[in-house]
């Protein structure tokens, strides 16, 4: 039997509420924003813009849980205190704060629903509880070595929050990886060996944007780390145990440079 949202978050007068379905804005995923900064997430609920979406006193907010289809993570109940030209003044209410970042609901937007804000009465009874997470969501769980193909900004949040499942998996392997620049298609093939492991090597990239590689350093020095956040994707090509001889890793790195043509005009590798 389905459990409706009303069992967890009862609302008296639906006409006082707007439903906020926060999703990709062309620049960032709100789920990543939520993990990065609660203040930044609050800003998503205060932004007014030309459309003036939040015309009612209260906002019931959900965040697109983009890893899974039609799932939304509860982001809190906000009250609009003051309406301004570009950004309203809002406050997060105390009610239901224990559910923020934990309550997942299932909701399939009806055909024709566009934008982010809707009258709550049009959807309230169709919001179905999917799961109550044990802890507040702090980033995606480790996906398996074969499935690491992540945009820079997604991995940045995982490393910033020191996700232990990711760290445990990545700090105990050597391997070869590729960084793809989605803006121009160029690739950089690198490797992690010695005692550092993939975790340590990638932490350097995610902290600097370039990992101190010559060509990437030039690019990020010119464009800034936002370029990496907006354009870089990191994929794991091969992984080996820490017992693997470093020379094998170096040989495999050279192999992948040849396969992906990452030297010269097609990539960022210099040798």
Backbone as numpy.savetxt, mean C-alpha at the origin, in Angstrom:
# Nx Ny Nz CAx CAy CAz Cx Cy Cz
-25.06 -17.68 7.76 -25.90 -16.48 7.76 -25.03 -15.23 7.76
-25.36 -14.28 6.91 -24.60 -13.03 6.84 -24.84 -12.17 8.08
-23.76 -11.49 8.51 -23.86 -10.55 9.61 -23.72 -9.15 9.02
-24.73 -8.34 9.20 -24.71 -7.00 8.64 -23.88 -6.06 9.51
-23.42 -5.00 8.88 -22.60 -4.01 9.59 -23.33 -3.46 10.80
-24.63 -3.36 10.73 -25.43 -2.79 11.82 -25.24 -3.53 13.14
-24.80 -4.80 13.08 -24.55 -5.56 14.30 -23.33 -5.05 15.04
-22.40 -4.42 14.31 -21.18 -3.90 14.90 -21.23 -2.38 15.04
-21.81 -1.72 14.04 -21.86 -0.25 14.04 -23.31 0.17 13.77
-24.11 0.22 14.83 -25.50 0.68 14.63 -25.55 2.18 14.39
-26.36 2.59 13.46 -26.53 4.01 13.12 -28.00 4.36 13.25
-28.29 5.42 14.03 -29.67 5.82 14.24 -30.27 6.49 13.04
-29.84 7.69 12.74 -30.39 8.46 11.63 -29.43 8.39 10.45
-29.72 7.53 9.50 -28.84 7.33 8.35 -28.68 8.59 7.51
-29.69 9.44 7.52 -29.66 10.64 6.68 -28.65 11.67 7.17
-28.05 11.46 8.33 -27.02 12.35 8.85 -25.62 11.94 8.40
-25.51 10.81 7.69 -24.20 10.24 7.37 -23.94 10.15 5.87
-22.69 10.36 5.52 -22.17 10.01 4.21 -21.30 8.77 4.35
-21.37 7.90 3.37 -20.50 6.74 3.30 -19.29 7.09 2.47
-18.10 6.95 3.04 -16.86 7.22 2.32 -16.22 5.90 1.93
-16.15 5.62 0.64 -15.47 4.44 0.11 -14.17 4.93 -0.51
-13.14 4.99 0.31 -11.86 5.54 -0.14 -11.14 4.53 -1.01
-10.72 4.96 -2.20 -10.01 4.08 -3.12 -8.92 4.87 -3.83
-8.21 4.20 -4.71 -7.08 4.77 -5.45 -7.44 6.14 -6.03
-6.61 7.14 -5.76 -6.88 8.49 -6.23 -6.02 8.88 -7.42
-5.35 7.90 -8.02 -4.46 8.17 -9.13 -3.03 8.38 -8.69
-2.84 8.49 -7.39 -1.50 8.72 -6.85 -1.16 7.74 -5.74
-2.11 7.52 -4.82 -1.86 6.65 -3.66 -3.06 5.77 -3.38
-2.77 4.63 -2.76 -3.82 3.78 -2.23 -4.10 4.22 -0.79
-5.36 4.46 -0.44 -5.67 4.90 0.92 -5.25 3.88 1.98
-5.21 2.61 1.63 -4.77 1.60 2.59 -3.31 1.82 2.96
-2.49 2.18 1.98 -1.09 2.49 2.27 -0.98 3.76 3.10
-1.84 4.73 2.81 -1.85 5.98 3.57 -2.22 5.70 5.02
-3.24 4.87 5.23 -3.68 4.51 6.58 -2.56 3.87 7.38
-1.83 2.96 6.74 -0.71 2.29 7.42 0.41 3.27 7.73
0.65 4.20 6.82 1.75 5.15 6.97 1.48 6.20 8.04
0.28 6.76 8.05 0.01 7.88 8.94 -1.48 8.07 9.16
-1.90 8.04 10.42 -3.31 8.27 10.71 -3.70 9.72 10.42
-2.77 10.64 10.59 -3.06 12.04 10.27 -3.31 12.21 8.78
-2.48 11.53 7.96 -2.68 11.61 6.52 -4.02 10.98 6.12
-4.37 9.88 6.79 -5.66 9.24 6.51 -6.82 10.17 6.90
-6.69 10.86 8.03 -7.71 11.82 8.43 -7.90 12.87 7.34
-6.79 13.26 6.70 -6.86 14.24 5.62 -7.71 13.78 4.46
-7.76 12.48 4.22 -8.60 11.95 3.14 -10.08 12.19 3.44
-10.41 12.34 4.70 -11.80 12.57 5.10 -12.14 14.04 5.26
-11.14 14.89 5.17 -11.38 16.32 5.27 -11.32 17.01 3.92
-10.77 16.32 2.91 -10.63 16.93 1.60 -11.99 17.19 0.98
-12.21 18.41 0.55 -13.50 18.80 -0.02 -13.44 18.88 -1.54
-12.51 19.66 -2.07 -12.40 19.79 -3.51 -13.61 20.46 -4.12
-13.72 20.36 -5.43 -14.82 21.02 -6.14 -16.17 20.33 -5.95
-16.13 19.03 -5.67 -17.38 18.27 -5.62 -18.09 18.41 -4.27
-17.36 18.76 -3.23 -17.94 18.89 -1.89 -18.72 17.62 -1.53
-17.98 16.48 -1.49 -18.62 15.17 -1.31 -19.30 14.99 0.04
-18.69 15.54 1.08 -19.17 15.25 2.44 -20.08 16.37 2.94
-21.31 16.35 2.48 -22.27 17.42 2.75 -23.11 17.17 4.00
-22.89 16.05 4.66 -23.64 15.74 5.87 -22.74 15.86 7.10
-23.34 15.76 8.28 -22.58 16.02 9.50 -21.56 14.94 9.81
-21.87 13.69 9.44 -20.99 12.58 9.82 -20.53 11.81 8.57
-19.36 11.19 8.71 -18.78 10.38 7.63 -18.44 9.01 8.19
-19.01 7.97 7.62 -18.67 6.60 7.96 -17.68 6.12 6.91
-16.42 5.91 7.32 -15.34 5.72 6.35 -14.87 4.28 6.26
-14.64 3.86 5.01 -14.06 2.55 4.73 -12.96 2.72 3.69
-11.99 1.83 3.77 -10.79 1.90 2.94 -10.75 0.68 2.03
-10.54 0.91 0.75 -10.45 -0.20 -0.20 -9.30 -1.14 0.18
-9.63 -2.36 0.52 -8.64 -3.39 0.87 -8.21 -4.04 -0.43
-7.34 -3.34 -1.15 -7.13 -3.64 -2.57 -6.47 -4.98 -2.84
-5.99 -5.65 -1.81 -5.42 -6.99 -2.01 -6.50 -8.02 -2.35
-7.74 -7.73 -1.94 -8.84 -8.67 -2.14 -10.04 -7.92 -2.71
-10.76 -8.57 -3.59 -11.85 -7.92 -4.30 -13.05 -7.66 -3.39
-13.62 -6.47 -3.49 -14.86 -6.08 -2.81 -14.77 -6.09 -1.29
-13.58 -5.94 -0.74 -13.42 -5.85 0.71 -13.01 -4.43 1.09
-13.54 -3.98 2.24 -13.32 -2.62 2.72 -12.99 -2.66 4.21
-11.95 -1.93 4.59 -11.49 -1.89 5.97 -12.06 -0.65 6.66
-12.62 -0.84 7.84 -13.23 0.27 8.56 -12.16 1.29 8.96
-12.43 2.57 8.62 -11.46 3.63 8.88 -11.91 4.66 9.88
-13.09 4.47 10.49 -13.53 5.38 11.54 -14.77 6.18 11.17
-15.33 6.84 12.19 -16.46 7.75 12.01 -15.96 9.16 12.29
-16.17 10.05 11.34 -15.71 11.42 11.45 -16.90 12.37 11.50
-16.72 13.45 12.23 -17.71 14.52 12.27 -17.15 15.74 11.56
-17.95 16.33 10.69 -17.56 17.55 10.01 -17.88 18.73 10.93
-16.83 19.41 11.38 -17.00 20.52 12.33 -17.11 21.87 11.63
-16.42 21.98 10.51 -16.38 23.27 9.82 -16.15 23.02 8.33
-16.87 23.73 7.50 -16.75 23.55 6.06 -15.94 24.70 5.47
-14.89 24.33 4.76 -14.02 25.32 4.14 -13.95 25.07 2.64
-13.30 25.97 1.92 -13.30 25.93 0.47 -12.68 24.66 -0.08
-11.49 24.28 0.42 -10.80 23.11 -0.12 -10.77 21.94 0.87
-10.72 22.25 2.15 -10.58 21.19 3.14 -11.45 21.50 4.36
-12.31 20.56 4.72 -13.15 20.73 5.90 -12.36 20.43 7.17
-12.87 20.92 8.28 -12.30 20.56 9.57 -13.12 19.41 10.12
-12.46 18.28 10.40 -13.16 17.09 10.89 -12.48 16.58 12.15
-13.22 15.77 12.88 -12.62 15.09 14.04 -13.06 13.64 14.04
-12.18 12.78 14.50 -12.48 11.36 14.61 -13.26 11.13 15.90
-14.43 10.53 15.80 -15.25 10.26 16.97 -14.70 9.06 17.74
-15.00 9.03 19.03 -14.52 7.94 19.88 -15.28 6.64 19.61
-16.50 6.77 19.14 -17.32 5.58 18.90 -16.64 4.63 17.91
-16.57 3.37 18.29 -16.12 2.27 17.44 -14.63 2.36 17.06
-13.84 3.11 17.82 -12.42 3.20 17.49 -11.71 1.86 17.63
-12.24 0.98 18.48 -11.62 -0.34 18.65 -11.73 -1.19 17.38
-12.59 -0.78 16.45 -12.79 -1.54 15.21 -11.97 -0.97 14.04
-11.39 0.22 14.23 -10.64 0.84 13.14 -9.44 -0.01 12.76
-9.32 -0.28 11.48 -8.22 -1.09 11.00 -8.37 -2.58 11.26
-9.51 -2.99 11.82 -9.73 -4.40 12.15 -10.96 -4.98 11.46
-12.00 -4.18 11.33 -13.26 -4.69 10.79 -13.25 -4.62 9.26
-13.40 -5.76 8.64 -13.49 -5.85 7.18 -14.92 -6.15 6.78
-15.43 -5.38 5.81 -16.77 -5.64 5.31 -16.71 -5.93 3.82
-17.69 -6.68 3.38 -17.82 -7.01 1.96 -18.90 -6.12 1.35
-18.54 -5.50 0.22 -19.51 -4.65 -0.47 -19.12 -4.54 -1.93
-20.02 -4.95 -2.79 -19.81 -4.87 -4.23 -20.56 -3.64 -4.74
-19.81 -2.65 -5.17 -20.45 -1.42 -5.63 -21.42 -1.70 -6.78
-22.63 -1.17 -6.70 -23.58 -1.34 -7.81 -23.04 -0.68 -9.08
-23.48 -1.17 -10.22 -23.07 -0.60 -11.49 -23.48 0.87 -11.55
-22.54 1.69 -11.97 -22.82 3.11 -12.08 -22.35 3.92 -10.89
-21.97 3.24 -9.81 -21.47 3.96 -8.65 -20.04 4.42 -8.93
-19.85 5.71 -8.98 -18.53 6.27 -9.17 -18.25 7.27 -8.05
-16.99 7.64 -7.91 -16.64 8.58 -6.87 -16.37 7.88 -5.56
-16.44 8.64 -4.48 -16.03 8.11 -3.19 -17.08 8.29 -2.10
-18.04 9.19 -2.28 -18.99 9.52 -1.22 -20.42 9.27 -1.66
-21.20 8.62 -0.76 -22.57 8.25 -1.09 -23.44 8.44 0.15
-24.70 8.64 -0.06 -25.63 8.69 1.07 -25.65 7.32 1.75
-25.49 7.31 3.06 -25.32 6.03 3.75 -26.53 5.12 3.59
-27.73 5.68 3.55 -28.93 4.83 3.46 -28.98 4.02 2.18
-28.22 4.42 1.16 -28.23 3.68 -0.10 -27.39 2.41 -0.05
-26.61 2.23 1.01 -25.72 1.07 1.05 -25.64 0.39 2.41
-26.09 1.04 3.45 -25.86 0.58 4.82 -26.27 -0.88 5.04
-27.42 -1.25 4.56 -27.93 -2.60 4.80 -27.31 -3.65 3.88
-26.46 -3.22 2.97 -25.76 -4.16 2.09 -24.28 -4.33 2.46
-23.87 -3.68 3.53 -22.50 -3.83 4.03 -22.47 -5.03 4.96
-21.75 -6.07 4.52 -21.74 -7.35 5.23 -20.38 -7.57 5.89
-20.40 -7.92 7.16 -19.16 -8.17 7.89 -18.47 -9.40 7.31
-17.21 -9.24 6.96 -16.43 -10.34 6.41 -15.48 -10.95 7.44
-14.82 -10.08 8.21 -13.82 -10.57 9.15 -13.49 -9.49 10.17
-13.15 -9.92 11.37 -12.62 -9.02 12.39 -11.18 -9.45 12.66
-10.23 -8.63 12.22 -8.83 -8.98 12.37 -8.43 -8.97 13.84
-7.51 -9.84 14.20 -7.03 -9.91 15.58 -6.35 -8.63 16.00
-5.55 -8.06 15.09 -4.82 -6.83 15.37 -5.11 -5.80 14.28
-4.83 -4.55 14.58 -5.00 -3.48 13.60 -4.12 -3.74 12.39
-4.68 -3.59 11.22 -3.94 -3.85 9.99 -2.72 -2.95 9.90
-1.56 -3.56 9.65 -0.30 -2.80 9.60 0.48 -3.09 8.32
-0.19 -3.63 7.32 0.48 -3.95 6.07 0.20 -5.39 5.68
0.36 -5.69 4.41 0.00 -7.01 3.92 0.90 -8.10 4.47
0.36 -9.29 4.62 1.13 -10.43 5.10 2.05 -10.92 3.99
3.10 -11.64 4.40 4.08 -12.13 3.43 3.39 -13.02 2.41
3.67 -12.76 1.14 2.93 -13.38 0.03 3.61 -14.61 -0.56
4.81 -14.94 -0.05 5.58 -16.04 -0.65 6.63 -15.49 -1.60
7.79 -16.14 -1.64 8.90 -15.64 -2.45 8.53 -15.49 -3.93
7.75 -16.45 -4.43 7.42 -16.44 -5.86 6.46 -15.34 -6.24
5.86 -14.68 -5.27 4.84 -13.67 -5.56 5.29 -12.24 -5.26
6.57 -12.06 -4.97 7.04 -10.70 -4.69 7.22 -9.95 -6.00
6.31 -9.05 -6.26 6.33 -8.21 -7.46 5.58 -6.94 -7.08
6.23 -6.11 -6.26 5.56 -5.03 -5.56 6.08 -3.65 -5.97
5.17 -2.72 -6.07 5.58 -1.33 -6.27 6.37 -0.85 -5.05
7.28 0.06 -5.32 8.18 0.59 -4.29 7.43 1.04 -3.05
6.35 1.81 -3.24 5.66 2.39 -2.09 5.00 1.33 -1.22
4.61 0.19 -1.81 4.02 -0.89 -1.01 5.08 -1.55 -0.14
6.23 -1.83 -0.72 7.31 -2.42 0.08 7.83 -1.43 1.11
7.82 -0.15 0.77 8.29 0.86 1.70 7.49 0.81 3.01
6.19 0.64 2.92 5.36 0.56 4.11 5.63 -0.71 4.90
5.87 -1.80 4.20 6.18 -3.07 4.86 7.48 -2.97 5.65
8.49 -2.35 5.05 9.78 -2.21 5.72 9.71 -1.17 6.83
9.00 -0.09 6.59 8.87 0.95 7.60 8.22 0.41 8.86
7.24 -0.47 8.69 6.53 -1.05 9.82 7.19 -2.33 10.34
8.34 -2.67 9.75 9.12 -3.81 10.21 8.25 -5.06 10.34
7.50 -5.36 9.28 6.62 -6.52 9.31 7.43 -7.78 9.53
7.16 -8.44 10.65 8.02 -9.54 11.08 7.93 -10.77 10.18
6.78 -11.01 9.57 6.68 -12.16 8.68 7.53 -11.94 7.42
7.52 -10.70 6.91 8.37 -10.38 5.77 9.84 -10.42 6.17
10.17 -9.84 7.30 11.57 -9.78 7.71 12.14 -11.18 7.93
11.38 -12.02 8.61 11.85 -13.38 8.87 12.11 -14.13 7.58
11.27 -13.89 6.57 11.42 -14.59 5.29 12.60 -14.04 4.48
12.79 -12.74 4.50 13.76 -12.12 3.60 15.17 -11.97 4.17
15.30 -11.95 5.48 16.65 -11.76 6.01 17.44 -13.06 6.05
16.80 -14.16 5.71 17.47 -15.46 5.75 17.64 -16.08 4.37
17.62 -15.25 3.34 17.87 -15.76 1.98 18.81 -14.82 1.23
19.54 -15.41 0.31 20.26 -14.64 -0.70 19.39 -14.65 -1.96
19.73 -13.82 -2.93 18.91 -13.85 -4.13 19.24 -12.79 -5.15
18.51 -12.86 -6.25 18.64 -11.91 -7.35 17.28 -11.25 -7.55
17.29 -9.96 -7.80 16.07 -9.19 -7.92 16.19 -8.23 -9.10
15.05 -7.70 -9.51 15.04 -6.70 -10.58 14.19 -5.52 -10.14
14.69 -4.33 -10.39 13.93 -3.10 -10.17 13.55 -2.56 -11.55
12.26 -2.44 -11.79 11.77 -1.96 -13.08 11.26 -0.53 -12.94
11.70 0.32 -13.82 11.23 1.70 -13.88 10.03 1.73 -14.82
8.84 1.86 -14.27 7.63 1.80 -15.08 7.47 3.02 -15.98
8.22 4.06 -15.71 8.14 5.27 -16.52 8.80 5.09 -17.88
9.89 4.32 -17.92 10.62 4.18 -19.19 10.94 2.73 -19.56
10.59 1.79 -18.68 10.82 0.38 -18.98 12.21 -0.12 -18.64
13.10 0.75 -18.22 14.46 0.32 -17.89 14.47 -0.53 -16.62
15.47 -1.44 -16.57 15.55 -2.36 -15.45 16.94 -2.31 -14.81
16.96 -2.61 -13.53 18.22 -2.79 -12.81 18.19 -4.14 -12.14
19.16 -4.97 -12.43 19.27 -6.29 -11.81 20.33 -6.23 -10.73
19.98 -6.69 -9.55 20.92 -6.69 -8.43 20.85 -8.00 -7.68
21.72 -8.14 -6.69 21.76 -9.38 -5.91 22.10 -9.07 -4.46
21.75 -9.98 -3.59 22.10 -9.90 -2.18 22.80 -11.19 -1.79
23.99 -11.06 -1.26 24.75 -12.25 -0.82 25.55 -11.86 0.41
26.50 -12.66 0.78 27.21 -12.41 2.03 26.29 -12.71 3.21
26.36 -11.91 4.25 25.57 -12.18 5.46 24.36 -11.24 5.58
24.17 -10.38 4.60 23.13 -9.34 4.74 21.73 -9.84 4.46
21.56 -10.70 3.46 20.23 -11.16 3.09 19.46 -10.12 2.30
18.35 -10.56 1.70 17.52 -9.68 0.89 16.95 -8.53 1.72
16.52 -8.81 2.93 15.90 -7.77 3.77 16.82 -6.57 3.92
18.05 -6.80 4.29 18.99 -5.71 4.51 19.27 -4.94 3.23
19.42 -5.66 2.12 19.72 -5.00 0.85 18.55 -4.14 0.40
17.35 -4.68 0.48 16.19 -3.91 0.05 15.90 -2.74 0.99
16.20 -2.90 2.27 16.02 -1.79 3.21 16.83 -0.58 2.77
17.98 -0.82 2.18 18.82 0.27 1.69 18.14 0.97 0.51
17.58 0.22 -0.41 16.86 0.81 -1.54 15.66 1.62 -1.06
14.91 1.04 -0.14 13.67 1.68 0.30 13.93 2.90 1.17
15.10 2.96 1.75 15.46 4.12 2.54 16.03 5.26 1.71
16.71 4.92 0.62 17.39 5.94 -0.19 16.72 6.17 -1.54
16.04 5.15 -2.04 15.47 5.22 -3.39 16.39 4.67 -4.45
17.68 4.48 -4.10 18.66 4.08 -5.12 19.63 2.98 -4.67
19.74 2.73 -3.38 20.63 1.67 -2.91 22.10 1.91 -3.20
22.46 3.16 -3.55 23.83 3.56 -3.84 24.37 2.95 -5.13
23.49 2.54 -6.02 23.92 2.12 -7.35 24.08 3.36 -8.22
25.12 3.40 -9.01 25.53 4.62 -9.72 24.41 5.25 -10.53
23.81 4.49 -11.44 22.81 5.07 -12.33 21.54 5.45 -11.59
21.13 4.61 -10.63 19.94 4.93 -9.85 20.19 6.13 -8.95
21.40 6.23 -8.43 21.74 7.37 -7.58 21.63 8.68 -8.36
22.13 8.68 -9.60 22.04 9.87 -10.44 20.57 10.25 -10.67
19.76 9.24 -10.95 18.34 9.48 -11.24 17.62 10.07 -10.03
17.81 9.45 -8.85 17.10 9.89 -7.66 17.63 11.23 -7.16
18.93 11.47 -7.36 19.49 12.77 -7.00 18.82 13.89 -7.81
18.50 13.59 -9.04 17.87 14.57 -9.92 16.37 14.69 -9.69
15.70 13.55 -9.51 14.24 13.53 -9.46 13.66 13.45 -8.04
14.46 12.99 -7.07 13.97 12.82 -5.71 13.39 11.44 -5.48
13.25 11.07 -4.21 12.79 9.72 -3.87 11.34 9.50 -4.30
10.58 10.58 -4.51 9.21 10.41 -4.99 9.17 9.72 -6.35
10.23 9.89 -7.11 10.29 9.21 -8.41 10.28 7.71 -8.20
11.05 7.24 -7.22 11.07 5.81 -6.91 9.71 5.34 -6.42
9.10 6.12 -5.55 7.79 5.75 -5.02 6.75 5.63 -6.12
6.84 6.49 -7.10 5.82 6.53 -8.15 6.10 5.58 -9.31
7.36 5.17 -9.49 7.71 4.46 -10.73 8.42 3.12 -10.56
9.02 2.85 -9.42 9.81 1.63 -9.29 8.95 0.45 -8.83
9.22 -0.69 -9.41 8.64 -1.95 -8.96 9.77 -2.93 -8.70
9.70 -3.65 -7.59 10.77 -4.57 -7.19 10.23 -5.99 -7.22
10.95 -6.87 -7.92 10.55 -8.27 -8.05 11.71 -9.17 -7.70
11.40 -10.27 -7.04 12.42 -11.26 -6.69 12.48 -12.29 -7.81
13.65 -12.41 -8.45 13.82 -13.34 -9.56 14.19 -14.74 -9.10
15.12 -14.81 -8.16 15.57 -16.09 -7.61 15.89 -15.91 -6.14
15.72 -16.97 -5.38 16.15 -16.95 -3.99 16.85 -18.26 -3.65
17.87 -18.15 -2.82 18.66 -19.31 -2.40 18.90 -19.23 -0.90
19.29 -20.37 -0.31 19.58 -20.40 1.12 20.85 -19.62 1.42
21.02 -19.23 2.67 22.21 -18.48 3.07 23.48 -19.31 2.95
23.34 -20.61 2.79 24.51 -21.48 2.64 25.06 -21.48 1.21
24.30 -20.92 0.29 24.72 -20.91 -1.11 25.99 -20.09 -1.29
26.92 -20.62 -2.06 28.17 -19.91 -2.32 27.89 -18.58 -3.02
28.56 -17.53 -2.59 28.34 -16.20 -3.16 28.62 -16.15 -4.66
29.56 -16.95 -5.11 29.90 -16.96 -6.54 28.73 -17.44 -7.40
27.94 -18.35 -6.86 26.76 -18.83 -7.59 25.77 -17.69 -7.76
25.57 -16.91 -6.69 24.66 -15.78 -6.75 25.13 -14.77 -7.79
26.43 -14.50 -7.81 26.99 -13.54 -8.77 26.81 -14.03 -10.21
26.99 -15.34 -10.41 26.81 -15.90 -11.74 25.35 -15.77 -12.21
24.44 -16.04 -11.29 23.03 -15.94 -11.63 22.62 -14.48 -11.88
23.22 -13.56 -11.15 22.97 -12.14 -11.38 23.39 -11.75 -12.80
24.56 -12.21 -13.22 25.05 -11.92 -14.56 24.11 -12.52 -15.61
23.63 -13.73 -15.34 22.70 -14.39 -16.26 21.45 -13.54 -16.46
20.87 -13.04 -15.38 19.64 -12.26 -15.48 19.86 -10.91 -16.14
21.05 -10.37 -15.98 21.36 -9.12 -16.68 21.32 -9.34 -18.19
21.80 -10.50 -18.63 21.76 -10.83 -20.04 20.33 -11.07 -20.51
19.58 -11.79 -19.72 18.21 -12.12 -20.10 17.35 -10.87 -20.23
17.49 -9.95 -19.28 16.64 -8.77 -19.24 17.25 -7.55 -19.92
18.42 -7.73 -20.50 19.09 -6.64 -21.23 19.20 -5.39 -20.37
19.61 -5.58 -19.12 19.62 -4.46 -18.19 20.89 -3.63 -18.23
21.82 -4.04 -19.11 23.03 -3.23 -19.30 22.82 -2.27 -20.47
23.47 -1.13 -20.40 23.44 -0.20 -21.55 22.14 0.55 -21.68
21.70 0.75 -22.91 20.56 1.62 -23.19 19.25 1.10 -22.66
19.16 -0.20 -22.39 17.90 -0.78 -21.96 17.76 -0.86 -20.43
18.81 -0.49 -19.72 18.73 -0.65 -18.26 19.66 0.26 -17.51
19.72 0.04 -16.20 20.51 0.86 -15.31 21.78 0.18 -14.83
22.04 -1.04 -15.26 23.30 -1.71 -14.88 24.45 -1.21 -15.73
25.56 -0.92 -15.10 26.74 -0.44 -15.82 27.68 -1.58 -16.20
27.60 -2.70 -15.48 28.48 -3.83 -15.79 27.74 -5.15 -15.65
